PDB file of C-alpha atoms in Angstrom:
ATOM      1  CA  MET H 656       5.996  31.801  77.603  1.00  0.00           C
ATOM      2  CA  ASN H 657       5.993  29.429  80.683  1.00  0.00           C
ATOM      3  CA  ASP H 658       9.017  27.462  78.849  1.00  0.00           C
ATOM      4  CA  LYS H 659      12.448  27.308  80.658  1.00  0.00           C
ATOM      5  CA  THR H 660      14.538  27.708  77.493  1.00  0.00           C
ATOM      6  CA  LEU H 661      14.041  29.813  74.822  1.00  0.00           C
ATOM      7  CA  TYR H 662      15.525  31.070  72.369  1.00  0.00           C
ATOM      8  CA  PHE H 663      15.844  34.807  70.718  1.00  0.00           C
ATOM      9  CA  LYS H 664      18.250  37.354  68.806  1.00  0.00           C
ATOM     10  CA  ASP H 665      19.022  41.058  67.767  1.00  0.00           C
ATOM     11  CA  ASN H 666      18.607  41.788  63.935  1.00  0.00           C
ATOM     12  CA  PHE H 667      22.036  43.325  62.012  1.00  0.00           C
ATOM     13  CA  PHE H 668      20.648  46.877  62.451  1.00  0.00           C
ATOM     14  CA  SER H 669      18.993  46.547  65.667  1.00  0.00           C
ATOM     15  CA  SER H 670      15.855  47.051  64.269  1.00  0.00           C
ATOM     16  CA  GLY H 671      12.824  45.614  64.059  1.00  0.00           C
ATOM     17  CA  ARG H 672      11.077  41.675  64.796  1.00  0.00           C
ATOM     18  CA  THR H 673      12.658  39.244  65.713  1.00  0.00           C
ATOM     19  CA  GLU H 674      10.470  35.138  67.078  1.00  0.00           C
ATOM     20  CA  ILE H 675      11.222  34.278  70.146  1.00  0.00           C
ATOM     21  CA  PHE H 676      11.320  29.931  70.209  1.00  0.00           C
ATOM     22  CA  ASN H 677      11.004  27.910  73.041  1.00  0.00           C
ATOM     23  CA  SER H 678      13.167  24.511  72.776  1.00  0.00           C
ATOM     24  CA  SER H 679      10.126  22.518  70.447  1.00  0.00           C
ATOM     25  CA  LYS H 680      10.754  25.491  68.424  1.00  0.00           C
ATOM     26  CA  GLU H 681       7.276  26.849  68.709  1.00  0.00           C
ATOM     27  CA  MET H 682       6.968  30.285  68.279  1.00  0.00           C
ATOM     28  CA  VAL H 683       5.532  31.362  72.137  1.00  0.00           C
ATOM     29  CA  GLY H 684       6.860  35.448  71.384  1.00  0.00           C
ATOM     30  CA  GLU H 685       8.322  38.745  69.251  1.00  0.00           C
ATOM     31  CA  LEU H 686      11.065  40.683  70.290  1.00  0.00           C
ATOM     32  CA  ASP H 687      10.598  44.166  68.933  1.00  0.00           C
ATOM     33  CA  LEU H 688      13.915  46.132  68.774  1.00  0.00           C
ATOM     34  CA  LYS H 689      11.945  49.173  67.772  1.00  0.00           C
ATOM     35  CA  SER H 690      14.734  51.661  66.093  1.00  0.00           C
ATOM     36  CA  ALA H 691      18.273  51.534  64.550  1.00  0.00           C
ATOM     37  CA  PHE H 692      18.834  54.898  66.417  1.00  0.00           C
ATOM     38  CA  SER H 693      17.432  53.800  69.552  1.00  0.00           C
ATOM     39  CA  SER H 694      18.194  50.882  71.909  1.00  0.00           C
ATOM     40  CA  SER H 695      14.704  50.115  73.169  1.00  0.00           C
ATOM     41  CA  ILE H 696      12.940  47.104  73.054  1.00  0.00           C
ATOM     42  CA  ASP H 697       9.790  45.445  73.653  1.00  0.00           C
ATOM     43  CA  VAL H 698       8.839  41.886  74.734  1.00  0.00           C
ATOM     44  CA  LEU H 699       5.192  40.733  73.666  1.00  0.00           C
ATOM     45  CA  ASP H 700       3.215  37.581  73.788  1.00  0.00           C
ATOM     46  CA  ARG H 701       2.681  35.146  71.089  1.00  0.00           C
ATOM     47  CA  ASN H 702      -0.811  37.546  70.788  1.00  0.00           C
ATOM     48  CA  GLN H 703       0.911  40.821  70.629  1.00  0.00           C
ATOM     49  CA  ASN H 704       0.678  42.381  73.184  1.00  0.00           C
ATOM     50  CA  ILE H 705       4.129  44.333  75.167  1.00  0.00           C
ATOM     51  CA  VAL H 706       4.718  42.286  78.657  1.00  0.00           C
ATOM     52  CA  VAL H 707       7.641  43.841  78.738  1.00  0.00           C
ATOM     53  CA  SER H 708       9.876  46.935  77.271  1.00  0.00           C
ATOM     54  CA  GLY H 709      13.507  48.150  78.468  1.00  0.00           C
ATOM     55  CA  LYS H 710      15.565  51.386  77.472  1.00  0.00           C
ATOM     56  CA  PHE H 711      17.996  53.428  78.611  1.00  0.00           C
ATOM     57  CA  THR H 712      16.794  56.693  79.968  1.00  0.00           C
ATOM     58  CA  PHE H 713      18.445  60.333  78.849  1.00  0.00           C
ATOM     59  CA  PHE H 714      21.825  60.662  79.693  1.00  0.00           C
ATOM     60  CA  SER H 715      22.118  57.205  81.885  1.00  0.00           C
ATOM     61  CA  ASN H 716      24.223  53.958  81.458  1.00  0.00           C
ATOM     62  CA  LYS H 717      21.803  51.925  83.095  1.00  0.00           C
ATOM     63  CA  TRP H 718      18.873  50.053  81.524  1.00  0.00           C
ATOM     64  CA  ARG H 719      15.130  50.348  82.727  1.00  0.00           C
ATOM     65  CA  ILE H 720      12.638  48.007  82.503  1.00  0.00           C
ATOM     66  CA  TYR H 721       9.055  48.227  82.311  1.00  0.00           C
ATOM     67  CA  ASN H 722       6.070  45.868  82.899  1.00  0.00           C
ATOM     68  CA  SER H 723       3.026  47.175  80.165  1.00  0.00           C
ATOM     69  CA  ASN H 724       1.350  49.427  82.554  1.00  0.00           C
ATOM     70  CA  GLU H 725       5.024  50.995  82.058  1.00  0.00           C
ATOM     71  CA  GLU H 726       5.437  50.485  85.821  1.00  0.00           C
ATOM     72  CA  GLU H 727       9.762  50.244  86.421  1.00  0.00           C
ATOM     73  CA  ILE H 728      10.269  47.080  87.216  1.00  0.00           C
ATOM     74  CA  GLY H 729      13.750  46.836  87.353  1.00  0.00           C
ATOM     75  CA  ILE H 730      17.047  48.048  86.625  1.00  0.00           C
ATOM     76  CA  LEU H 731      20.574  46.526  84.958  1.00  0.00           C
ATOM     77  CA  LYS H 732      23.999  48.050  85.666  1.00  0.00           C
ATOM     78  CA  GLU H 733      27.210  47.332  84.686  1.00  0.00           C
ATOM     79  CA  LYS H 734      29.797  47.066  87.462  1.00  0.00           C
ATOM     80  CA  PHE H 735      32.794  47.087  86.831  1.00  0.00           C
ATOM     81  CA  THR H 736      35.749  44.153  87.100  1.00  0.00           C
ATOM     82  CA  PHE H 737      39.779  44.627  85.824  1.00  0.00           C
ATOM     83  CA  LEU H 738      38.067  41.338  83.681  1.00  0.00           C
ATOM     84  CA  SER H 739      34.932  39.357  84.532  1.00  0.00           C
ATOM     85  CA  LYS H 740      31.695  40.972  83.376  1.00  0.00           C
ATOM     86  CA  LYS H 741      29.849  41.417  85.610  1.00  0.00           C
ATOM     87  CA  TYR H 742      25.799  43.327  85.920  1.00  0.00           C
ATOM     88  CA  GLU H 743      23.761  43.603  88.284  1.00  0.00           C
ATOM     89  CA  TYR H 744      19.653  43.333  87.891  1.00  0.00           C
ATOM     90  CA  ASP H 745      17.265  44.809  90.944  1.00  0.00           C
ATOM     91  CA  ALA H 746      14.622  43.697  90.203  1.00  0.00           C
ATOM     92  CA  TYR H 747      12.155  45.906  92.971  1.00  0.00           C
ATOM     93  CA  GLY H 748      11.055  44.356  95.555  1.00  0.00           C
ATOM     94  CA  ARG H 749      12.106  40.420  93.864  1.00  0.00           C
ATOM     95  CA  GLY H 750      16.162  40.030  94.748  1.00  0.00           C
ATOM     96  CA  VAL H 751      18.973  41.676  93.349  1.00  0.00           C
ATOM     97  CA  TYR H 752      20.570  39.504  90.765  1.00  0.00           C
ATOM     98  CA  GLN H 753      24.338  39.072  90.077  1.00  0.00           C
ATOM     99  CA  ILE H 754      25.060  38.375  86.202  1.00  0.00           C
ATOM    100  CA  LYS H 755      28.673  37.672  85.395  1.00  0.00           C
ATOM    101  CA  ALA H 756      30.944  35.816  82.757  1.00  0.00           C
ATOM    102  CA  GLU H 757      34.281  35.009  82.506  1.00  0.00           C
ATOM    103  CA  PRO H 758      36.481  36.780  80.237  1.00  0.00           C
ATOM    104  CA  PHE H 759      36.062  35.667  76.299  1.00  0.00           C
ATOM    105  CA  SER H 760      33.171  33.599  77.532  1.00  0.00           C
ATOM    106  CA  ARG H 761      29.897  33.649  75.932  1.00  0.00           C
ATOM    107  CA  LEU H 762      27.893  31.942  79.020  1.00  0.00           C
ATOM    108  CA  TYR H 763      26.737  34.117  81.388  1.00  0.00           C
ATOM    109  CA  GLU H 764      25.343  33.019  85.071  1.00  0.00           C
ATOM    110  CA  ILE H 765      22.848  35.029  87.037  1.00  0.00           C
ATOM    111  CA  MET H 766      22.355  34.392  91.185  1.00  0.00           C
ATOM    112  CA  ASP H 767      20.522  35.156  93.067  1.00  0.00           C
ATOM    113  CA  ASP H 768      21.498  37.294  96.159  1.00  0.00           C
ATOM    114  CA  ARG H 769      22.789  34.383  98.111  1.00  0.00           C
ATOM    115  CA  SER H 770      24.792  32.655  94.772  1.00  0.00           C
ATOM    116  CA  ASN H 771      21.705  30.326  93.925  1.00  0.00           C
ATOM    117  CA  PRO H 772      21.925  29.870  90.258  1.00  0.00           C
ATOM    118  CA  VAL H 773      18.644  31.450  88.743  1.00  0.00           C
ATOM    119  CA  GLY H 774      19.435  31.251  85.239  1.00  0.00           C
ATOM    120  CA  ARG H 775      22.267  31.520  82.700  1.00  0.00           C
ATOM    121  CA  PHE H 776      22.054  32.464  79.019  1.00  0.00           C
ATOM    122  CA  GLU H 777      24.414  32.025  75.835  1.00  0.00           C
ATOM    123  CA  LYS H 778      25.615  34.653  73.127  1.00  0.00           C
ATOM    124  CA  VAL H 779      25.386  31.412  70.318  1.00  0.00           C
ATOM    125  CA  SER H 780      26.291  32.791  67.248  1.00  0.00           C
ATOM    126  CA  GLY H 781      27.300  36.193  66.328  1.00  0.00           C
ATOM    127  CA  PHE H 782      30.951  36.976  64.402  1.00  0.00           C
ATOM    128  CA  PHE H 783      28.823  37.577  61.371  1.00  0.00           C
ATOM    129  CA  ALA H 784      25.777  37.041  61.845  1.00  0.00           C
ATOM    130  CA  SER H 785      23.021  38.510  64.415  1.00  0.00           C
ATOM    131  CA  PRO H 786      23.777  37.899  68.026  1.00  0.00           C
ATOM    132  CA  ALA H 787      21.392  34.859  68.699  1.00  0.00           C
ATOM    133  CA  TYR H 788      20.881  34.165  72.339  1.00  0.00           C
ATOM    134  CA  GLN H 789      19.584  30.458  73.801  1.00  0.00           C
ATOM    135  CA  LEU H 790      18.242  31.448  77.662  1.00  0.00           C
ATOM    136  CA  SER H 791      16.787  29.058  80.557  1.00  0.00           C
ATOM    137  CA  ASN H 792      15.195  30.691  83.566  1.00  0.00           C
ATOM    138  CA  PHE H 793      15.207  28.686  86.823  1.00  0.00           C
ATOM    139  CA  ASN H 794      13.261  31.240  88.901  1.00  0.00           C
ATOM    140  CA  GLU H 795       9.971  32.437  89.193  1.00  0.00           C
ATOM    141  CA  LYS H 796      10.369  35.764  90.525  1.00  0.00           C
ATOM    142  CA  VAL H 797      11.536  37.046  87.373  1.00  0.00           C
ATOM    143  CA  THR H 798       9.842  35.860  83.991  1.00  0.00           C
ATOM    144  CA  ASN H 799      11.028  34.736  80.732  1.00  0.00           C
ATOM    145  CA  GLU H 800       9.289  38.391  79.452  1.00  0.00           C
ATOM    146  CA  GLU H 801      11.500  40.490  81.958  1.00  0.00           C
ATOM    147  CA  LEU H 802      14.649  38.666  81.519  1.00  0.00           C
ATOM    148  CA  ILE H 803      14.675  38.920  77.810  1.00  0.00           C
ATOM    149  CA  ALA H 804      15.010  42.644  78.531  1.00  0.00           C
ATOM    150  CA  VAL H 805      17.749  42.154  80.554  1.00  0.00           C
ATOM    151  CA  VAL H 806      20.119  40.091  78.545  1.00  0.00           C
ATOM    152  CA  MET H 807      19.496  42.651  75.718  1.00  0.00           C
ATOM    153  CA  GLY H 808      19.547  45.573  78.273  1.00  0.00           C
ATOM    154  CA  ILE H 809      23.231  43.712  78.639  1.00  0.00           C
ATOM    155  CA  ASN H 810      23.799  43.648  74.862  1.00  0.00           C
ATOM    156  CA  ALA H 811      23.227  47.131  74.692  1.00  0.00           C
ATOM    157  CA  ILE H 812      25.096  48.133  77.353  1.00  0.00           C
ATOM    158  CA  GLN H 813      27.758  46.367  75.565  1.00  0.00           C
ATOM    159  CA  LYS H 814      27.410  48.419  72.144  1.00  0.00           C
ATOM    160  CA  LYS H 815      27.486  51.811  74.084  1.00  0.00           C
ATOM    161  CA  ASN H 816      30.602  50.898  75.599  1.00  0.00           C
ATOM    162  CA  ALA H 817      32.171  49.097  72.086  1.00  0.00           C
ATOM    163  CA  SER H 818      30.996  52.703  70.847  1.00  0.00           C
ATOM    164  CA  ALA H 819      32.031  55.037  73.324  1.00  0.00           C
ATOM    165  CA  ALA H 820      35.553  53.195  72.876  1.00  0.00           C
ATOM    166  CA  SER H 821      35.615  53.284  69.010  1.00  0.00           C
ATOM    167  CA  ASN H 822      34.421  57.001  69.304  1.00  0.00           C
ATOM    168  CA  SER H 823      37.101  57.852  71.864  1.00  0.00           C
ATOM    169  CA  GLY H 824      40.133  55.963  69.589  1.00  0.00           C
ATOM    170  CA  GLY H 825      41.259  59.642  68.560  1.00  0.00           C
ATOM    171  CA  GLY H 826      43.608  60.563  65.515  1.00  0.00           C
ATOM    172  CA  ASN H 827      45.258  63.450  65.806  1.00  0.00           C
TER     173      ASN H 827
END
């Protein structure tokens, strides 16, 4: 997936496979959301080979990303801020990236440790439909497949936080 801009989406029940398209509307891979009961994902190339995977480990709020050999290649974690949405992705030995969005924004900027833009993604739908994303990668140190796993990790963290908030709403 050498394209600079890709489109992909979650499924309504966060399970099954969805296509990954380039800006020419050609299918360049698939996103396997596996099961509605787990948040793990696989990013596959057009030949159905797993390129990267992402998942939470047991009792962790950190999203770990693995290569096709099941070696951990990075970790995503949420950074606590008052209003903005902020995350940090450590691409082991290839840089630490800040991912942030303004409050109520659907556009996330990905910056390197020198605040240079290396990518961006935007949630382009999602009110009554499954969230769909547009990803642009300006970086060569982190692959498109890896960034897709990062985006889906942010999606999984947000779902986990929303679930925790609704479960803690408490009744009398």
